Amino acid sequence: MQPTSSAPGRRLLAVSDLHTGMSENVTIAESLRPTTDEDWLIVAGDVAEVFADVERTLKLLAGRFAKVIWAPGNHELWTTNGDPVEERGQARYDRLVELCRGLGVSTPEDPWPVWDGEGGPVAVAPLFTLYDYTFRTPTAATKEESLAQAHEAGIVCTDEYLLHPVPYAGMDDWCRARVAATEARLAAHDPSVPLVLVNHWPLVRQPTDVLRYPEFAQWCGTVLTDDWHRRFNTAAVVYGHLHIPRTTWYDGVRFEEVSIGYPREWKRRGHPKGLLRTILPYEAPHER
């Protein structure tokens, strides 16, 4: 796909990792506005931890953008002390889907909306795949060994304490179930309509190569999705989670990491890609 002109018009925009449980990030969320009345917004997970904060933020965005598409992150799935919504695991995810539907926000459980603006038509496909510890540390042969190395290094994701995989035996079991269901849906999609794949976790491992703490990669995805951008007609992939906003290319497909991140991060690095990333029409030069 070639870059388009910068002429004003409706846009497919994206953001993730708003973390509006933090007051300084609430200010950022409140500043997000469309460029036209017809702009769509992708929200690729980690809106907040407490259910009411998720609701407040998505309600705000749904009231401003013509269409909002949400894919869950790990933080929405946390069950924290003091949150009146006490569901765990699948039940919490179901509750979030119910919330989104009430706000008119598309979820991974809904038909994929088709963007027909410049650069389209494309189907915007929010996904929910989780992780299965297969992005292991370089010297680990098993999940157990990789987790042990992370604990020894003191690099352990909070998911281990607040994200409960019930009714599944473990996160890797829930991940495999989600991947299988999502893969079947992708295979059934009309290949003549390109996809914008939206997932909180990166679909390939390469983006995690720049992590400061490589042990954290095992909470960042699964090898089971590594070829999806090649197997399925993909116009772009949108993700978050890493808090490293950038554009990369894998196998000729554009990957956009669209995180805002925590105040301590964006205060240090600023917002080099802006607060909202334009996914379509594609305007940026190739970055490799």
Short mmCIF file of C-alpha atoms in Angstrom, two decimals:
data_model
loop_
_atom_site.label_atom_id
_atom_site.label_comp_id
_atom_site.label_asym_id
_atom_site.label_seq_id
_atom_site.Cartn_x
_atom_site.Cartn_y
_atom_site.Cartn_z
CA MET A 1 0.00 0.00 0.00
CA GLN A 2 1.46 3.36 -1.03
CA PRO A 3 1.36 6.52 1.09
CA THR A 4 -1.59 8.78 0.42
CA SER A 5 -1.81 12.56 0.31
CA SER A 6 -2.27 14.53 3.52
CA ALA A 7 -5.55 16.10 2.36
CA PRO A 8 -8.01 16.43 5.25
CA GLY A 9 -10.75 13.85 5.48
CA ARG A 10 -12.15 11.15 7.73
CA ARG A 11 -9.54 9.06 9.47
CA LEU A 12 -9.16 5.69 11.14
CA LEU A 13 -7.24 6.57 14.31
CA ALA A 14 -5.78 4.43 17.08
CA VAL A 15 -4.58 4.63 20.66
CA SER A 16 -3.88 2.18 23.46
CA ASP A 17 -2.67 1.98 27.06
CA LEU A 18 -4.53 5.08 28.22
CA HIS A 19 -4.31 3.89 31.85
CA THR A 20 -6.90 6.37 33.02
CA GLY A 21 -6.72 5.13 36.57
CA MET A 22 -3.93 7.73 36.74
CA SER A 23 -5.10 11.34 36.97
CA GLU A 24 -2.52 12.70 34.53
CA ASN A 25 -3.67 10.18 31.93
CA VAL A 26 -7.29 11.17 32.47
CA THR A 27 -6.30 14.62 31.22
CA ILE A 28 -4.81 13.03 28.11
CA ALA A 29 -7.93 10.95 27.45
CA GLU A 30 -10.10 14.04 27.85
CA SER A 31 -8.00 15.82 25.23
CA LEU A 32 -8.55 13.19 22.52
CA ARG A 33 -10.81 14.49 19.79
CA PRO A 34 -11.56 13.49 16.19
CA THR A 35 -10.32 15.51 13.25
CA THR A 36 -13.71 15.15 11.54
CA ASP A 37 -17.18 14.10 12.66
CA GLU A 38 -16.69 10.81 10.80
CA ASP A 39 -13.41 9.67 12.37
CA TRP A 40 -13.22 6.18 13.85
CA LEU A 41 -11.08 5.32 16.87
CA ILE A 42 -9.37 2.02 17.68
CA VAL A 43 -8.66 1.49 21.39
CA ALA A 44 -6.20 -1.38 21.68
CA GLY A 45 -6.54 -2.21 25.34
CA ASP A 46 -5.43 -1.12 28.81
CA VAL A 47 -8.00 1.64 29.17
CA ALA A 48 -7.87 1.28 32.98
CA GLU A 49 -7.99 -1.31 35.76
CA VAL A 50 -11.15 -0.41 37.69
CA PHE A 51 -14.36 -1.17 35.82
CA ALA A 52 -15.86 2.28 36.43
CA ASP A 53 -12.76 3.95 34.99
CA VAL A 54 -13.01 1.80 31.87
CA GLU A 55 -16.68 2.72 31.52
CA ARG A 56 -16.06 6.44 32.00
CA THR A 57 -13.28 6.56 29.42
CA LEU A 58 -15.01 4.50 26.74
CA LYS A 59 -18.23 6.47 27.23
CA LEU A 60 -16.29 9.71 26.70
CA LEU A 61 -14.64 8.43 23.51
CA ALA A 62 -17.81 6.85 22.15
CA GLY A 63 -19.52 10.21 22.50
CA ARG A 64 -16.87 11.93 20.37
CA PHE A 65 -15.95 9.49 17.61
CA ALA A 66 -18.27 8.13 14.94
CA LYS A 67 -17.17 4.59 15.79
CA VAL A 68 -15.02 3.12 18.59
CA ILE A 69 -13.48 -0.35 18.32
CA TRP A 70 -12.06 -1.90 21.50
CA ALA A 71 -9.77 -4.87 22.07
CA PRO A 72 -9.11 -5.80 25.71
CA GLY A 73 -5.75 -5.50 27.39
CA ASN A 74 -4.51 -7.25 30.47
CA HIS A 75 -5.31 -4.32 32.78
CA GLU A 76 -9.06 -4.32 32.05
CA LEU A 77 -9.04 -8.00 33.00
CA TRP A 78 -7.40 -7.45 36.38
CA THR A 79 -9.58 -8.01 39.45
CA THR A 80 -8.32 -5.45 41.96
CA ASN A 81 -9.11 -4.83 45.61
CA GLY A 82 -11.82 -2.22 45.98
CA ASP A 83 -13.35 -2.66 42.53
CA PRO A 84 -17.09 -3.29 43.05
CA VAL A 85 -17.04 -5.43 39.90
CA GLU A 86 -15.51 -8.62 41.31
CA GLU A 87 -15.84 -11.02 38.37
CA ARG A 88 -12.67 -12.81 37.31
CA GLY A 89 -11.33 -14.18 34.06
CA GLN A 90 -13.88 -15.02 31.38
CA ALA A 91 -16.74 -13.61 33.45
CA ARG A 92 -14.96 -10.25 33.70
CA TYR A 93 -14.30 -10.23 29.97
CA ASP A 94 -17.97 -10.98 29.32
CA ARG A 95 -18.94 -8.08 31.58
CA LEU A 96 -16.63 -5.74 29.63
CA VAL A 97 -18.15 -6.88 26.34
CA GLU A 98 -21.62 -6.17 27.75
CA LEU A 99 -20.46 -2.70 28.80
CA CYS A 100 -19.06 -1.93 25.36
CA ARG A 101 -22.17 -3.07 23.57
CA GLY A 102 -24.23 -0.77 25.76
CA LEU A 103 -22.02 2.13 24.64
CA GLY A 104 -22.10 1.15 20.96
CA VAL A 105 -18.42 0.14 21.04
CA SER A 106 -17.34 -2.82 18.86
CA THR A 107 -15.62 -5.74 20.60
CA PRO A 108 -13.92 -8.99 19.53
CA GLU A 109 -17.29 -10.71 19.94
CA ASP A 110 -19.07 -8.53 17.37
CA PRO A 111 -19.12 -8.39 13.56
CA TRP A 112 -16.03 -6.60 12.29
CA PRO A 113 -16.95 -3.11 11.09
CA VAL A 114 -15.83 -2.16 7.58
CA TRP A 115 -14.03 1.14 7.17
CA ASP A 116 -14.87 2.55 3.73
CA GLY A 117 -12.92 5.80 3.93
CA GLU A 118 -9.69 6.55 2.08
CA GLY A 119 -7.46 3.49 2.14
CA GLY A 120 -10.48 1.19 2.45
CA PRO A 121 -12.51 -0.78 2.39
CA VAL A 122 -10.92 -2.70 5.23
CA ALA A 123 -12.46 -4.77 7.99
CA VAL A 124 -11.29 -3.59 11.42
CA ALA A 125 -10.90 -6.77 13.46
CA PRO A 126 -10.45 -6.39 17.23
CA LEU A 127 -8.83 -9.55 18.60
CA PHE A 128 -8.34 -11.05 22.05
CA THR A 129 -5.53 -13.60 22.16
CA LEU A 130 -3.72 -13.21 25.52
CA TYR A 131 -0.31 -14.91 25.94
CA ASP A 132 0.99 -18.38 26.68
CA TYR A 133 4.59 -17.88 27.89
CA THR A 134 6.04 -19.01 24.56
CA PHE A 135 8.03 -15.76 24.22
CA ARG A 136 10.50 -17.37 26.62
CA THR A 137 13.82 -16.11 27.88
CA PRO A 138 16.67 -16.99 25.49
CA THR A 139 18.06 -19.79 27.67
CA ALA A 140 14.77 -21.33 28.85
CA ALA A 141 13.51 -24.56 27.28
CA THR A 142 10.15 -24.59 29.08
CA LYS A 143 7.53 -22.23 30.45
CA GLU A 144 8.44 -23.22 33.98
CA GLU A 145 12.12 -22.47 33.45
CA SER A 146 11.35 -19.13 31.82
CA LEU A 147 9.06 -18.09 34.67
CA ALA A 148 11.65 -19.15 37.23
CA GLN A 149 14.25 -16.96 35.53
CA ALA A 150 11.85 -14.01 35.57
CA HIS A 151 11.17 -14.46 39.28
CA GLU A 152 14.89 -14.73 39.98
CA ALA A 153 15.49 -11.49 38.07
CA GLY A 154 12.60 -9.77 39.87
CA ILE A 155 10.78 -9.09 36.59
CA VAL A 156 7.28 -10.50 37.11
CA CYS A 157 4.14 -9.13 35.45
CA THR A 158 1.36 -8.09 37.83
CA ASP A 159 -0.92 -10.36 35.79
CA GLU A 160 0.43 -13.24 37.84
CA TYR A 161 -1.42 -11.82 40.85
CA LEU A 162 -4.45 -9.96 39.43
CA LEU A 163 -5.40 -11.64 36.12
CA HIS A 164 -7.25 -14.86 36.80
CA PRO A 165 -7.81 -17.32 33.91
CA VAL A 166 -10.94 -18.95 35.35
CA PRO A 167 -12.59 -21.18 34.23
CA TYR A 168 -9.39 -22.27 32.43
CA ALA A 169 -6.63 -24.13 34.25
CA GLY A 170 -4.05 -21.52 33.27
CA MET A 171 -3.42 -18.49 31.11
CA ASP A 172 -1.87 -20.63 28.39
CA ASP A 173 -5.05 -22.71 28.19
CA TRP A 174 -7.20 -19.60 27.88
CA CYS A 175 -4.81 -18.24 25.27
CA ARG A 176 -4.99 -21.39 23.15
CA ALA A 177 -8.79 -21.34 23.27
CA ARG A 178 -8.87 -17.69 22.21
CA VAL A 179 -6.34 -18.25 19.42
CA ALA A 180 -8.25 -21.23 18.02
CA ALA A 181 -11.57 -19.36 17.94
CA THR A 182 -10.01 -16.24 16.45
CA GLU A 183 -8.05 -18.15 13.83
CA ALA A 184 -11.23 -19.88 12.66
CA ARG A 185 -12.95 -16.54 12.32
CA LEU A 186 -10.04 -15.07 10.36
CA ALA A 187 -10.04 -18.08 8.04
CA ALA A 188 -13.75 -17.58 7.36
CA HIS A 189 -13.31 -13.88 6.51
CA ASP A 190 -13.65 -12.81 2.87
CA PRO A 191 -10.01 -12.54 1.73
CA SER A 192 -10.90 -9.85 -0.82
CA VAL A 193 -11.49 -7.40 2.05
CA PRO A 194 -8.17 -6.54 3.75
CA LEU A 195 -7.97 -6.55 7.52
CA VAL A 196 -6.69 -4.15 10.12
CA LEU A 197 -5.82 -6.56 12.92
CA VAL A 198 -6.14 -5.00 16.38
CA ASN A 199 -4.72 -6.80 19.39
CA HIS A 200 -3.38 -5.54 22.68
CA TRP A 201 -0.45 -7.94 22.59
CA PRO A 202 1.92 -7.91 19.57
CA LEU A 203 1.13 -10.72 17.13
CA VAL A 204 4.83 -11.38 16.50
CA ARG A 205 7.74 -11.56 18.91
CA GLN A 206 10.10 -9.13 17.16
CA PRO A 207 8.70 -5.97 18.85
CA THR A 208 9.74 -7.37 22.23
CA ASP A 209 13.39 -7.53 21.20
CA VAL A 210 13.85 -3.92 22.37
CA LEU A 211 12.44 -4.46 25.86
CA ARG A 212 14.71 -3.25 28.63
CA TYR A 213 13.94 -6.42 30.56
CA PRO A 214 13.76 -9.38 28.14
CA GLU A 215 12.18 -11.56 30.84
CA PHE A 216 8.97 -9.56 30.42
CA ALA A 217 8.45 -10.81 26.86
CA GLN A 218 6.75 -13.99 28.06
CA TRP A 219 3.71 -11.89 29.07
CA CYS A 220 3.59 -10.22 25.66
CA GLY A 221 2.04 -12.70 23.24
CA THR A 222 2.18 -16.14 21.70
CA VAL A 223 4.03 -17.81 18.84
CA LEU A 224 0.66 -19.16 17.67
CA THR A 225 -0.16 -15.80 16.00
CA ASP A 226 3.24 -15.31 14.36
CA ASP A 227 2.05 -15.89 10.78
CA TRP A 228 -1.39 -14.28 10.86
CA HIS A 229 -0.25 -11.10 9.09
CA ARG A 230 1.09 -13.30 6.27
CA ARG A 231 -1.70 -15.90 6.08
CA PHE A 232 -4.54 -13.39 6.07
CA ASN A 233 -4.90 -10.33 3.83
CA THR A 234 -3.65 -7.71 6.29
CA ALA A 235 -3.43 -4.00 5.60
CA ALA A 236 -1.99 -3.13 9.03
CA VAL A 237 -1.60 -4.45 12.56
CA VAL A 238 -2.34 -2.27 15.59
CA TYR A 239 -1.16 -3.20 19.07
CA GLY A 240 -0.02 -1.77 22.40
CA HIS A 241 1.14 -3.26 25.71
CA LEU A 242 4.86 -2.54 25.30
CA HIS A 243 4.63 1.23 25.88
CA ILE A 244 7.07 1.73 23.01
CA PRO A 245 5.14 3.79 20.43
CA ARG A 246 6.63 3.22 16.98
CA THR A 247 6.03 1.94 13.46
CA THR A 248 7.75 -1.21 12.25
CA TRP A 249 7.39 -3.49 9.23
CA TYR A 250 7.43 -7.27 9.15
CA ASP A 251 7.08 -9.19 5.90
CA GLY A 252 5.92 -6.00 4.21
CA VAL A 253 3.07 -5.40 6.69
CA ARG A 254 2.92 -2.26 8.80
CA PHE A 255 2.77 -2.74 12.58
CA GLU A 256 1.72 0.24 14.70
CA GLU A 257 2.38 0.29 18.46
CA VAL A 258 0.04 3.04 19.67
CA SER A 259 0.57 3.20 23.45
CA ILE A 260 0.26 6.31 25.60
CA GLY A 261 1.82 4.56 28.61
CA TYR A 262 2.39 5.70 32.18
CA PRO A 263 3.13 9.34 33.08
CA ARG A 264 6.69 8.48 34.11
CA GLU A 265 7.23 7.15 30.57
CA TRP A 266 5.59 9.82 28.42
CA LYS A 267 7.03 12.63 30.54
CA ARG A 268 10.48 11.30 29.72
CA ARG A 269 10.05 10.51 26.03
CA GLY A 270 7.13 12.74 25.10
CA HIS A 271 4.68 11.55 22.46
CA PRO A 272 6.90 11.04 19.42
CA LYS A 273 4.04 9.64 17.34
CA GLY A 274 1.37 11.95 18.70
CA LEU A 275 -1.52 11.00 20.96
CA LEU A 276 -3.64 9.48 18.19
CA ARG A 277 -2.05 7.47 15.37
CA THR A 278 -3.53 7.66 11.89
CA ILE A 279 -3.90 4.10 10.60
CA LEU A 280 -5.80 5.08 7.43
CA PRO A 281 -5.32 6.84 5.17
CA TYR A 282 -1.68 5.79 5.32
CA GLU A 283 0.50 8.90 5.20
CA ALA A 284 3.83 8.06 6.83
CA PRO A 285 6.97 7.14 4.90
CA HIS A 286 8.31 3.61 5.18
CA GLU A 287 10.12 3.00 8.47
CA ARG A 288 12.20 -0.12 8.62
#
